[in-house]
Short mmCIF file of C-alpha atoms and ligand atoms in Angstrom, two decimals:
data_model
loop_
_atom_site.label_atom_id
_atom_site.label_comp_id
_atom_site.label_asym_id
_atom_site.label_seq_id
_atom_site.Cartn_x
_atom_site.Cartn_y
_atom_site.Cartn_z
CA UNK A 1 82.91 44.37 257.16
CA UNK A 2 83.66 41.48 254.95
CA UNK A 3 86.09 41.61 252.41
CA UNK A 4 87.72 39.17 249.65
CA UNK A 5 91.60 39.62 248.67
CA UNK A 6 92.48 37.52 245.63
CA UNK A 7 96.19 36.64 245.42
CA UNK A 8 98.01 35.58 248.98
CA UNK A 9 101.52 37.12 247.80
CA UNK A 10 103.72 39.95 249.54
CA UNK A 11 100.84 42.71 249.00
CA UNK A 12 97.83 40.55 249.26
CA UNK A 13 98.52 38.02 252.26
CA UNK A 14 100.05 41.53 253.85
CA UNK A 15 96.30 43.42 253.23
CA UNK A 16 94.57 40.45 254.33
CA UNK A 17 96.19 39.73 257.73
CA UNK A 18 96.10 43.38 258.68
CA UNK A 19 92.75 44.08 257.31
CA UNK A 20 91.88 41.16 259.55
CA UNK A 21 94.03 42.78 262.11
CA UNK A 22 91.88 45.65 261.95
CA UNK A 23 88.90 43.85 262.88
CA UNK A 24 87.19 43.03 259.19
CA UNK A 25 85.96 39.49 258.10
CA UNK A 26 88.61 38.39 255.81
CA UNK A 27 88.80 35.55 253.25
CA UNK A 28 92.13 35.63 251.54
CA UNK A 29 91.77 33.45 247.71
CA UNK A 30 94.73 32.19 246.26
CA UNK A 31 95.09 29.89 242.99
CA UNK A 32 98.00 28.17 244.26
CA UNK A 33 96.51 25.07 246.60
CA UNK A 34 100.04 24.33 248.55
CA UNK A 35 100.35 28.06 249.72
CA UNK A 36 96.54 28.20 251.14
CA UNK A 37 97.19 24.65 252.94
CA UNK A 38 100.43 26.54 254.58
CA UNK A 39 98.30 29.55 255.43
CA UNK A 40 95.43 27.49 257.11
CA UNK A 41 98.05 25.89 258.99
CA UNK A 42 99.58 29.12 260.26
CA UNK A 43 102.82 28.84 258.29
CA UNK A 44 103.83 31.87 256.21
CA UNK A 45 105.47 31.42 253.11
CA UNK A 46 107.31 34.03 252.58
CA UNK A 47 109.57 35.79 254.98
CA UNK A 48 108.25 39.21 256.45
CA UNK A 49 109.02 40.56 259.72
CA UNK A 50 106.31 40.01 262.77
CA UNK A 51 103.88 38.32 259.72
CA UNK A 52 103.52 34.86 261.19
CA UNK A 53 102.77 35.94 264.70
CA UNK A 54 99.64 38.66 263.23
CA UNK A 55 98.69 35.76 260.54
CA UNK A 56 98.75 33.34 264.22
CA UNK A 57 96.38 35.91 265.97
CA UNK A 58 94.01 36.55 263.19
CA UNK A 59 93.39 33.20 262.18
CA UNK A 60 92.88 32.21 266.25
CA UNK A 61 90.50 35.33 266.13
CA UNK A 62 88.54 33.43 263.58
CA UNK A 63 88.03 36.52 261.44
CA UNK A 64 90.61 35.49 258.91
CA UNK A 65 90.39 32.15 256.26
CA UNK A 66 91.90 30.96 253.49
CA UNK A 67 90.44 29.34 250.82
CA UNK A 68 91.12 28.47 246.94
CA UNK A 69 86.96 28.37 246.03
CA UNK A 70 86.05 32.07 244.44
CA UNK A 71 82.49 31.92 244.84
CA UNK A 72 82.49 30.86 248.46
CA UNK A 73 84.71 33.44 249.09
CA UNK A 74 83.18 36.30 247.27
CA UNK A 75 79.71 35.58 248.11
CA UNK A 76 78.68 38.38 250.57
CA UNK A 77 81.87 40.39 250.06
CA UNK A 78 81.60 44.29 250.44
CA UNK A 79 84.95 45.00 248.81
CA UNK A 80 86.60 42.49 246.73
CA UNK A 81 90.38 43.16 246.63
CA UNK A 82 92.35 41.95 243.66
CA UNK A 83 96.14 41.95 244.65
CA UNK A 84 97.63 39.19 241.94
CA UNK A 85 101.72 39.88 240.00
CA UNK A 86 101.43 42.14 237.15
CA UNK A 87 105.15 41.11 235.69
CA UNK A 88 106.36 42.37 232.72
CA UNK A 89 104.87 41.18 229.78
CA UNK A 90 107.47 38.72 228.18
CA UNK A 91 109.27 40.89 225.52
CA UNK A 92 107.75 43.74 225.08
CA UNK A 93 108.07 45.53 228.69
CA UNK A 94 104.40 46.02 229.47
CA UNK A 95 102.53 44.94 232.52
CA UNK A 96 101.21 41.37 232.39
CA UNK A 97 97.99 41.66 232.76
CA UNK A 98 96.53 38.60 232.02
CA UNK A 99 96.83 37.33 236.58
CA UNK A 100 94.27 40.40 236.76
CA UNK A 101 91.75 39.60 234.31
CA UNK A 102 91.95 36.46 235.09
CA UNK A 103 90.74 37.63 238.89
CA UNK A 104 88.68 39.76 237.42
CA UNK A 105 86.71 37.15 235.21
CA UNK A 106 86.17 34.96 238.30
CA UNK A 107 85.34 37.31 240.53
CA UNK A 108 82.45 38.56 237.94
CA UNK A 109 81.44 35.18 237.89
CA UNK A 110 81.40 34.89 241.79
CA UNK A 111 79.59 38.24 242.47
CA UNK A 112 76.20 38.08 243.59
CA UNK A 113 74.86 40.84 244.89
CA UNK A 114 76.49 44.23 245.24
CA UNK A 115 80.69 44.87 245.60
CA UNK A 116 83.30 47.32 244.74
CA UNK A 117 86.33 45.94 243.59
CA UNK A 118 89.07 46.99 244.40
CA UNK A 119 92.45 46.78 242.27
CA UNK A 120 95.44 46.96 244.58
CA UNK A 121 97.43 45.88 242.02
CA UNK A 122 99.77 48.32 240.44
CA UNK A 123 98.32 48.58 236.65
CA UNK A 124 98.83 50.77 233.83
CA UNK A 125 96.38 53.65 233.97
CA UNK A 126 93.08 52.63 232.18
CA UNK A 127 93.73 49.46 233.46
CA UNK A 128 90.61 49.59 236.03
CA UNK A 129 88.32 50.43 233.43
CA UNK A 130 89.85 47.40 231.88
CA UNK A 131 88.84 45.12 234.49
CA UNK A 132 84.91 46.36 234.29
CA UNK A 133 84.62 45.76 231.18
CA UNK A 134 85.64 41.80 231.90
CA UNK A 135 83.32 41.96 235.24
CA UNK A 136 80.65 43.08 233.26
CA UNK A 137 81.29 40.67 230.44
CA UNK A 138 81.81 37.78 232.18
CA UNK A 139 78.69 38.85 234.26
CA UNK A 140 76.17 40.95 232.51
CA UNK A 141 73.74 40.99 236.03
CA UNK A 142 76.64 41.92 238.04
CA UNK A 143 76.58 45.07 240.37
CA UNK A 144 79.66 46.66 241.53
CA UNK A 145 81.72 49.79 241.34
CA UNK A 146 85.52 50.25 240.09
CA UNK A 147 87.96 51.56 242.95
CA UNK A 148 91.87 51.56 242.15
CA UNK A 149 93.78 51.80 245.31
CA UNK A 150 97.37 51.14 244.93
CA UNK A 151 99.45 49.97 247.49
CA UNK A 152 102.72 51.01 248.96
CA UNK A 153 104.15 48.78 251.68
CA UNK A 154 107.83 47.87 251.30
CA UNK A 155 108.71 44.37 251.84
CA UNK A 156 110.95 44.24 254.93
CA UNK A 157 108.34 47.08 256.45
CA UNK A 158 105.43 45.76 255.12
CA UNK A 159 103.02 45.35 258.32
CA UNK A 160 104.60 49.42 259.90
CA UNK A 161 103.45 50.43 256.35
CA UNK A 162 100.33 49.26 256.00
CA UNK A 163 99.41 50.11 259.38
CA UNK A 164 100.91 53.36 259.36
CA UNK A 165 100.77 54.84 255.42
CA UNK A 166 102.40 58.18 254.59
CA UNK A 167 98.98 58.26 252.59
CA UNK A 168 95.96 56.18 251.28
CA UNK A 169 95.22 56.42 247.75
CA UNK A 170 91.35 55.85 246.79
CA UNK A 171 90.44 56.60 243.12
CA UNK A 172 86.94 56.11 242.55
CA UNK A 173 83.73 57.44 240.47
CA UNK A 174 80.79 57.00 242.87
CA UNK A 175 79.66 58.20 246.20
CA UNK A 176 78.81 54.30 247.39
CA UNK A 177 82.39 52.96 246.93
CA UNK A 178 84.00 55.55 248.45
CA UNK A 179 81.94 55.24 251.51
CA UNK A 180 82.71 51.49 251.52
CA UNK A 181 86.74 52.35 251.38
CA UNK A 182 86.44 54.85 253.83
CA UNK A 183 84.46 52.17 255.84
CA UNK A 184 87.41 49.68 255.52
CA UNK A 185 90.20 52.06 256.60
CA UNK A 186 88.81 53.67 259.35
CA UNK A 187 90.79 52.19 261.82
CA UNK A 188 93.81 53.97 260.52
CA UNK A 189 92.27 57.32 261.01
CA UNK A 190 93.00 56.92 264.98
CA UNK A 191 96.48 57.88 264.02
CA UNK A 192 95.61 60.40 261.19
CA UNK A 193 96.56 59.26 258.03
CA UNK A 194 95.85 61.13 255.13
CA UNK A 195 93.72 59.75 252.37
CA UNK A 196 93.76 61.25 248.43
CA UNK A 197 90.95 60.55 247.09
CA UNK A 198 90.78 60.91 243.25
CA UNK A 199 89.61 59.56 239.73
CA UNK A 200 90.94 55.78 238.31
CA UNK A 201 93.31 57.03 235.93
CA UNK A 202 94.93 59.34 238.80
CA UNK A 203 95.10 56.25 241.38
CA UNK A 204 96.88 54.55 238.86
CA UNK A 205 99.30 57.01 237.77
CA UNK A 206 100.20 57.75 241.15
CA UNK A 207 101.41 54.29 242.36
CA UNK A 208 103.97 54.59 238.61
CA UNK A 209 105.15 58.25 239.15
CA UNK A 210 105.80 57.12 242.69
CA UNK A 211 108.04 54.24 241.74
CA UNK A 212 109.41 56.41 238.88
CA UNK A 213 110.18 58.69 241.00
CA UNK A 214 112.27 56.60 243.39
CA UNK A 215 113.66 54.67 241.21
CA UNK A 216 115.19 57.99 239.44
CA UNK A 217 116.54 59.32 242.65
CA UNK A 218 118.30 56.01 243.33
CA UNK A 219 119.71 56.40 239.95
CA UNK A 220 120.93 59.90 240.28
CA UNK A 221 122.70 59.56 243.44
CA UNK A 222 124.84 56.01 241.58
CA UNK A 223 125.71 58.31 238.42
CA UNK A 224 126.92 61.07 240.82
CA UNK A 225 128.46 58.20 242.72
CA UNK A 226 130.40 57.50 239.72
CA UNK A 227 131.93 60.69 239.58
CA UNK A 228 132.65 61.20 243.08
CA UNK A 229 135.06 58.11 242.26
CA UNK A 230 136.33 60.34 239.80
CA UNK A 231 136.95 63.14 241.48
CA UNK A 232 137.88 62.28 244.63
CA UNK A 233 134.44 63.11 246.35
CA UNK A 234 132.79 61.13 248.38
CA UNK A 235 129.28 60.18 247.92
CA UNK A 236 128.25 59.60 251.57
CA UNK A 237 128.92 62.77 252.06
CA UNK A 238 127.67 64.95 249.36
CA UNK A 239 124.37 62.64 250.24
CA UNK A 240 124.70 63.78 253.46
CA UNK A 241 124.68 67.57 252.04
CA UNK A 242 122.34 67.56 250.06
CA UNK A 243 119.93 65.39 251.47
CA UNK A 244 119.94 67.93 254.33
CA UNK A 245 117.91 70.36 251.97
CA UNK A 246 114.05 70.11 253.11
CA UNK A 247 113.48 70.07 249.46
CA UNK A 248 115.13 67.00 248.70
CA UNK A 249 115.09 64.61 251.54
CA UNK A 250 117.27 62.66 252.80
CA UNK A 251 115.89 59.06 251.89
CA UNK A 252 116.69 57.01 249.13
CA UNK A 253 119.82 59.04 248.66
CA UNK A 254 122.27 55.95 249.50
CA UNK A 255 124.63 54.90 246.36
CA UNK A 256 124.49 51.22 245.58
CA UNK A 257 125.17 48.34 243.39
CA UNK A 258 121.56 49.79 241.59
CA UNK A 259 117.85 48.89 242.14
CA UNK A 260 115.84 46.06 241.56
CA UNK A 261 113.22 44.07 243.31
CA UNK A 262 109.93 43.30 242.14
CA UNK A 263 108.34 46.74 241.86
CA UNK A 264 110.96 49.57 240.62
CA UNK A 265 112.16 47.52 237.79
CA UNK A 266 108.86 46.18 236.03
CA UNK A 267 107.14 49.48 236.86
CA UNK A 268 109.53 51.86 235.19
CA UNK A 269 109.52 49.10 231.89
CA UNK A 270 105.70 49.51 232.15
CA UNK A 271 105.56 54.02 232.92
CA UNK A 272 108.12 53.41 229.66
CA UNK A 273 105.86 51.52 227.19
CA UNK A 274 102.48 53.47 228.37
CA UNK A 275 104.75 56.88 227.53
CA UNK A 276 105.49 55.19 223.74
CA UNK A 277 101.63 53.64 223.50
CA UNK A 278 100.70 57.50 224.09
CA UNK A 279 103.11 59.44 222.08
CA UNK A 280 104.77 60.72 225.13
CA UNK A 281 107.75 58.97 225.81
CA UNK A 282 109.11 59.25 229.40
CA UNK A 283 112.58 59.86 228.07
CA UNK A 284 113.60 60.34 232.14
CA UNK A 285 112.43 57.22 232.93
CA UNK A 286 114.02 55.52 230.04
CA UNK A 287 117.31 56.89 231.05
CA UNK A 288 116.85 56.15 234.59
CA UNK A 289 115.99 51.94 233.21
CA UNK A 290 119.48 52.36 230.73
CA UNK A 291 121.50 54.10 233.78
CA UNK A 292 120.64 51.05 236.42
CA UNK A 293 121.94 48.62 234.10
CA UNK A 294 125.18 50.42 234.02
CA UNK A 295 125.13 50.89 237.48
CA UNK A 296 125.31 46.84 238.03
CA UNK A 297 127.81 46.65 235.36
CA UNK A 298 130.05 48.80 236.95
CA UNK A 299 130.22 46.82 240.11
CA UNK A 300 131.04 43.73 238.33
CA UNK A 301 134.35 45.99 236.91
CA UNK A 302 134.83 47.21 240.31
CA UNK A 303 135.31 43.43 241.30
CA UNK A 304 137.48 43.14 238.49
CA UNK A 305 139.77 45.71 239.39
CA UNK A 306 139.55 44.94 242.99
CA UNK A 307 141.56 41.56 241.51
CA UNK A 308 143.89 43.58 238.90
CA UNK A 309 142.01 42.08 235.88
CA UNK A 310 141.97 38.30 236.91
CA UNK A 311 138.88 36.09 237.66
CA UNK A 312 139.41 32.96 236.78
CA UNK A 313 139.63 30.44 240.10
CA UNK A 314 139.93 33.52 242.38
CA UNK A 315 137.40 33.06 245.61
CA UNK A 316 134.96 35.12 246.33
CA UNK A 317 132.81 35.63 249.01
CA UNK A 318 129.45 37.21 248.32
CA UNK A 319 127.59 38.72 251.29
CA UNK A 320 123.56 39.36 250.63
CA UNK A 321 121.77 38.27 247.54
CA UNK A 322 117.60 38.92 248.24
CA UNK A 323 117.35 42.68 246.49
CA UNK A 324 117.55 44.50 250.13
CA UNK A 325 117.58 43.46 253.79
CA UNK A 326 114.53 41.50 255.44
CA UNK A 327 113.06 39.98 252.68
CA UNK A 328 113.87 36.66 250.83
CA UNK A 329 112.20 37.76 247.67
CA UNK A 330 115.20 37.86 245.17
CA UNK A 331 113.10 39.61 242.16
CA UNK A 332 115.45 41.09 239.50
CA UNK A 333 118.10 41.81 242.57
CA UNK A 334 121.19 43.27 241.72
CA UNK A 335 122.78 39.24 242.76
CA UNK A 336 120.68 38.31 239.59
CA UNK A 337 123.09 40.06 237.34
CA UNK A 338 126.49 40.00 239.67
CA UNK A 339 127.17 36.60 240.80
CA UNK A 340 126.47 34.76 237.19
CA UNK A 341 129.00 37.21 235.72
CA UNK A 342 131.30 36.26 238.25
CA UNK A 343 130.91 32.85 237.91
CA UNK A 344 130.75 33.23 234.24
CA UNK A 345 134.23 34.47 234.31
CA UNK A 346 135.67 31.97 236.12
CA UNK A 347 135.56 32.83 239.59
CA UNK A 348 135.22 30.44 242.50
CA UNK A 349 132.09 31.91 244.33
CA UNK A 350 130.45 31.58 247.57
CA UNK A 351 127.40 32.78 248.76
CA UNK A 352 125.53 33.47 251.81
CA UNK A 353 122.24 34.94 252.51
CA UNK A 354 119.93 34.67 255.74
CA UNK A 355 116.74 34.37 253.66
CA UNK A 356 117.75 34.62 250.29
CA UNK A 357 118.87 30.54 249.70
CA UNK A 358 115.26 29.33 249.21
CA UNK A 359 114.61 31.18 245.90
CA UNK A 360 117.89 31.94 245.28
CA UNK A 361 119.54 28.34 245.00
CA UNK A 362 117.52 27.71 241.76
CA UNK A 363 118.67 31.06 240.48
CA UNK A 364 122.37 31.22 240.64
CA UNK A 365 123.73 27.69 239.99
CA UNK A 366 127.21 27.29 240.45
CA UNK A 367 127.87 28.83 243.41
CA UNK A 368 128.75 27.58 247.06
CA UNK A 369 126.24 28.15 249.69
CA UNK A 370 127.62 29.16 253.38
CA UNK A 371 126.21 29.67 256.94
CA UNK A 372 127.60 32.47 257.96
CA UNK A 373 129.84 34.97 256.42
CA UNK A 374 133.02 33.56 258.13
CA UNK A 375 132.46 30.55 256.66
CA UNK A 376 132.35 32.67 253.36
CA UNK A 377 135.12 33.89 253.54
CA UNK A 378 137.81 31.31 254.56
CA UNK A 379 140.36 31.74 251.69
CA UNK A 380 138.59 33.98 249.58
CA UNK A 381 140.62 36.48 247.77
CA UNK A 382 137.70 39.23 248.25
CA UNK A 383 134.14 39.70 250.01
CA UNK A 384 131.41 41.17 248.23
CA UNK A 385 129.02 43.00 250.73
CA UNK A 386 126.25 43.33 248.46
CA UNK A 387 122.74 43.24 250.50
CA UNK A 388 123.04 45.23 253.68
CA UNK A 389 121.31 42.10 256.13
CA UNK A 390 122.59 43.98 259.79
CA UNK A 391 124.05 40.27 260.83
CA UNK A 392 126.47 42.15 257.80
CA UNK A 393 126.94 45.65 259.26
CA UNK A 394 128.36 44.61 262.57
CA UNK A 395 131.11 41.99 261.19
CA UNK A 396 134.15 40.97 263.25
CA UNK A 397 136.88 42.64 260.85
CA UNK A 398 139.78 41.09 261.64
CA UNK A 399 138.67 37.99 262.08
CA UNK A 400 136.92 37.70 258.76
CA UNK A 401 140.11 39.43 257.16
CA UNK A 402 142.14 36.12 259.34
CA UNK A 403 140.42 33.95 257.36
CA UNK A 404 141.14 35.57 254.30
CA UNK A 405 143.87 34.30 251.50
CA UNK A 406 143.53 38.03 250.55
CA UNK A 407 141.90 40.37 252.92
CA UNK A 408 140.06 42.99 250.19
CA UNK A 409 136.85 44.46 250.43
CA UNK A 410 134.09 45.17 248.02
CA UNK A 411 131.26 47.40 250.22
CA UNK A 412 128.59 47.52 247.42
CA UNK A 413 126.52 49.14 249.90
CA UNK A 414 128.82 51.71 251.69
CA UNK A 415 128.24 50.42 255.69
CA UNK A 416 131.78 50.67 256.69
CA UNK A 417 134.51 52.88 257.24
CA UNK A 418 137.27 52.45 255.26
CA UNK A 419 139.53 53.46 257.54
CA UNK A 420 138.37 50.86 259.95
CA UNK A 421 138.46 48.01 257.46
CA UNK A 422 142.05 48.77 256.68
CA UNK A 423 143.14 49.08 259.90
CA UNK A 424 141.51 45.33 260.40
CA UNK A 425 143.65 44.01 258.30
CA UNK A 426 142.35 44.59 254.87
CA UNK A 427 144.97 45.28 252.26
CA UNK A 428 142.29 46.90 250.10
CA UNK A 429 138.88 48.33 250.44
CA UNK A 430 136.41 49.73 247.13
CA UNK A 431 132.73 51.20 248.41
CA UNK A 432 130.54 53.12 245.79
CA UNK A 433 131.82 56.83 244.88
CA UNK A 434 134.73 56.98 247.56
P1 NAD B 1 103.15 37.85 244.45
O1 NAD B 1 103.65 37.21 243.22
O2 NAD B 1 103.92 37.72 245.73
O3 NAD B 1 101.67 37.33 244.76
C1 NAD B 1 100.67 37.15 243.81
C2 NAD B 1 99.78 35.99 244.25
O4 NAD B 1 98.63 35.94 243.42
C3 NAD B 1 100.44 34.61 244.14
O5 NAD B 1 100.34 33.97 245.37
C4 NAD B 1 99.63 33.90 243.05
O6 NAD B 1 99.52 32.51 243.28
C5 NAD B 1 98.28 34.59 243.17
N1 NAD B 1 97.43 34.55 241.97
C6 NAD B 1 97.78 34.81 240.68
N2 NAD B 1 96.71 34.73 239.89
C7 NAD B 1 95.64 34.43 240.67
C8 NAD B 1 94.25 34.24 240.42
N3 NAD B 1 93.74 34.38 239.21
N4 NAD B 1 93.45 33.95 241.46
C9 NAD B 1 93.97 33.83 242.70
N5 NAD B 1 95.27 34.02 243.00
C10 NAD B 1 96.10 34.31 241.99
O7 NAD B 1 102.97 39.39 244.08
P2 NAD B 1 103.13 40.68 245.04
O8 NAD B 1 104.56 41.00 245.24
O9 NAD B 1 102.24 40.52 246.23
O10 NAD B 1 102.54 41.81 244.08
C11 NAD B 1 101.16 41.90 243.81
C12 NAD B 1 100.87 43.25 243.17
O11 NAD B 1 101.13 44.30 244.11
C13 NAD B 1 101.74 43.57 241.96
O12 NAD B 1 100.97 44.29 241.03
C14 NAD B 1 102.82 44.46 242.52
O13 NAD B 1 103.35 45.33 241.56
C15 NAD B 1 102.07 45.22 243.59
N6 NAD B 1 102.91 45.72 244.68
C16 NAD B 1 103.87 44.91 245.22
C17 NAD B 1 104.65 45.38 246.28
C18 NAD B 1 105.73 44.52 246.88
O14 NAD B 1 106.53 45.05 247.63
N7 NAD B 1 105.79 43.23 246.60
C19 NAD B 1 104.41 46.67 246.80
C20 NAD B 1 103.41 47.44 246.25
C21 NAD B 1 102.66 46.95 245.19
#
C-alpha cells in the first residue's frame, strides 16, 4: 500500500519507518526542511533505540522517502496519516490544534482522488470531525473518509510497541476505511494483536482516558508514597503488595519525583478543559494535575532537608534530566521544575545526562554539564538520582561517595538499597516513601 505520514516527530517518523518496515510505500512529510535533509541522509534526529538502523534498512529498501512537498507526497496515497504536536494551547490548557488543521488544510488541498485520513494524533474528542470539515472546506471535490487511530508507543520502546501493541485502536464510520486500516496492519496480525474497532468520538476518548488513567495511578502511588514517609512504610513494598493483585497490576506502580513528558501532562490539561467545555468536570483528573505538582515540590524540600535547610553554594550533582530513561526528549520533565529551583536558591549544580544535553542545555541555564556521573560528583555535597538511565543503576558506590565533599544521597527514583548505599560510604540516603 502507499501511505502519507505528515509530521516526522517521535510518533510520526516512528509509524513511518515501521510502516515501511512492514512492507508499505511510505512518504514521510515534514514542515521542517533541516530534519527531512537529516532523514534522507539516514541520520535520525532524535534519539530512539534501534531507530537509525530500521530508518537505514527502509530507506536502502527504497520503500521509504522523505520529502517537505504535500502534493507530491499525497498524490496516490491510500491512507494519509496526520501525526503533528498537539501542545497545550498557550493559557488556557486545551490542545493546540492549530499543527492539525494546518495538516489537514494541506492535505485537502493535496488529495486527488480517494484517501482516508487518518489522525494519529491524540485530539480532543470531536476533534476528527473537526478536521473534515477543513478537508472538505479547503477542498469541496475531495473524497476521503475520517479514521481516528490513536497511538500508544512509549518513547524509549517505541519500535517493540508499535510492532507489538497491547491493542490497535481504529474508530471509523464506513465499511471502505476500515478495510483500508485493516489492510495497513495486517502484518501485525501474524502475532495476534487485538484491534478495537469503534466510532471517532470513542477512538479519541480512549487514547485521553488511557493517559488519564496512568497518569492517576502514578499519582496515587507518590501521595501514598508520602505517607509511607510518614509512617514508617515503605513504598517499594506496599507496591510490591498490592501490585501483586491481578486487579491492579503491577506496572506503573513505582513512586517518583512525579510525571511529565510530552503526553501525560498536556493530555490530562486537555481531558480537564473538555470535562469544563461539557459541564462535566473530571474532578479526578484535576486532582491528579494539582497532586503532580506537589509531588515535584516535595522533592525539591527533600533536597532541602537532605542539606538541613541550606542551599546557597552547596554542590550538587544531578543524575538524569530527559523525563525517563532512553529518550532525550526533555518535555515538561520533572528536571524542568527541580534543577531551576535549585539553582534559583543558590546552589552550585551539575548535571549529567546521556541524551538529555542537546535539548536540555537551552533549558536549564546555569548549570554545569558533566561526562559521567563521577565527574558529577567530585565535591558535591549531595547526588540527585533523578532519571533512572541504567549507566545510573549500576554505580560504583564508594567510589562516587570518594569523591564526595559529603557523601548523601537523593534516590528520586528508588533503584538502590539503602542499606547498600550506607554501607558505601554514604552518611545519608532519602528515596521516595522510605
Ligand atoms: P513531535 O513534536 O516530535 O513531532 C511533530 C512533527 O510534526 C515535527 O517534526 C513538526 O515539524 C511536524 N509538523 C508540525 N506541523 C506540520 C505540518 N503542518 N506539516 C508537516 N509537518 C508538521 O511530536 P510527537 O511527540 O511525535 O507527537 C505527535 C502526536 O502524537 C501528538 O499529538 C502526541 O500527543 C501524540 N503521541 C505522542 C507520543 C510520544 O510518546 N511522543 C505517544 C503517543 C501519542
Amino acid at each position: 500500500m502507499r501511505i502519507a505520514v505528515v509530521g516526522a516527530g517521535y510518533v510520526g517518523l516512528v509509524s513511518g519507518v515501521c510502516f515501511s518496515d512492514f512492507g508499505h510505500e511510505v512518504v514521510c512529510i515534514d514542515s521542517d526542511p533541516d530534519k527531512i535533509l537529516q532523514l534522507r541522509q539516514g541520520v535520525v534526529p532524535i534519539y530512539e533505540p534501534g531507530l537509525e538502523d530500521l530508518l537505514a534498512r527502509n530507506l536502502a529498501s527504497g520503500r521509504l522517502t522523505f520529502t517537505t512537498d504535500m502534493a507530491q507526497a499525497v498524490d496516490e496515497a491510500e491512507a494519509v496519516f496526520i501525526a503533528v504536536g498537539t501542545p497545550t494551547r498557550r493559557g488556557d490548557g486545551h490542545a493546540d490544534l492549530s499543527y492539525v488543521m494546518a495538516a489537514a488544510a494541506d492535505i485537502g488541498r493535496a488529495l486527488t482522488g480517494y484517501a482516508v485520513v487518518v489522525t494519529k494524533s491524540t485530539v480532543p474528542v470531536g476533534t476528527n470531525r473537526k478536521v473534515a470539515a477543513v478537508l472538505r472546506e479547503a477542498n469541496p471535490q475531495a473524497s476521503f473518509d475520517m479514521v481516528s487511530n490513536p497511538e500508544f508507543l512509549r518513547e524509549g520502546a517505541a519500535i517493540d510497541d508499535f510492532m507489538r501493541p497491547d491493542r490497535v485502536v481504529i474508530g471509523t464510520e464506513t465499511e471502505r476505511a476500515r478495510k483500508v486500516m485493516a489492510e495497513l496492519y495486517r502484518p501485525l496480525s501474524l502475532r495476534e494483536f487485538p484491534v478495537v474497532y469503534t466510532g471517532l468520538e470513542s477512538a479519541e476518548m480512549i487514547k485521553y482516558a488511557s493517559n488519564a488513567f496512568l497518569a492517576t495511578k502514578i499519582t496515587f502511588i507518590n501521595e501514598i508514597a508520602a505517607l509511607c514517609e510518614r509512617v514508617g512504610a515503605d513504598v517499594k513494598a506496599v507496591a510490591k503488595g498490592m501490585g501483586m493483585d491481578g486487579r491492579i497490576g503491577s506496572k506503573f506502580l513505582h513512586a517518583g519525583p512525579g510525571y511529565g513528558g510530552s503526553c501525560f501532562p498536556k493530555d490530562t490539561r486537555a481531558l480537564a478543559r473538555s470535562g469544563q467545555d461539557h459541564a462535566v468536570p473530571m474532578q479526578i483528573v484535576e486532582t491528579v494535575i494539582k497532586v503532580n505538582e506537589e509531588v515535584k515540590r516535595r522533592m525539591f524540600l527533600k533536597i532541602e532537608d537532605l542539606l538541613d535547610g541550606r542551599l546557597r553554594d552547596r554542590t550538587i550533582a544531578v543524575l538524569g534530566l530527559t523525563f525517563k530513561p532512553n529518550t532525550d526528549d526533555m518535555r515538561e520533565a520533572p528536571s524542568l521544575t527541580l534543577v531551576p529551583a535549585l539553582v534559583g536558591a543558590g546552589a552550585k549544580v551539575r548535571v549529567c545526562d546521556p541524551q538529555g544535553q542537546r535539548e536540555g542545555e537551552a533549558l536549564l541555564p546555569g548549570v554545569k554539564w558533566c561526562d559521567s556521573a563521577y565527574q558529577a560528583v567530585q565535591g558535591a555535597d549531595l547526588v540527585v538520582i533523578l532519571t533512572e538511565w541504567n549507566e545510573f543503576r549500576a554505580l560504583d558506590l564508594a567510589r562516587l561517595a570518594k569523591r564526595m565533599a559529603v557523601p548523601q544521597m537523593a534516590d528520586l527514583r528508588n533503584i538502590y538499597d539503602p542499606d547498600e548505599v550506607r554501607a558505601a560510604g554514604f552518611v545519608r540516603y532519602a528515596g521516595v516513601g522510605r
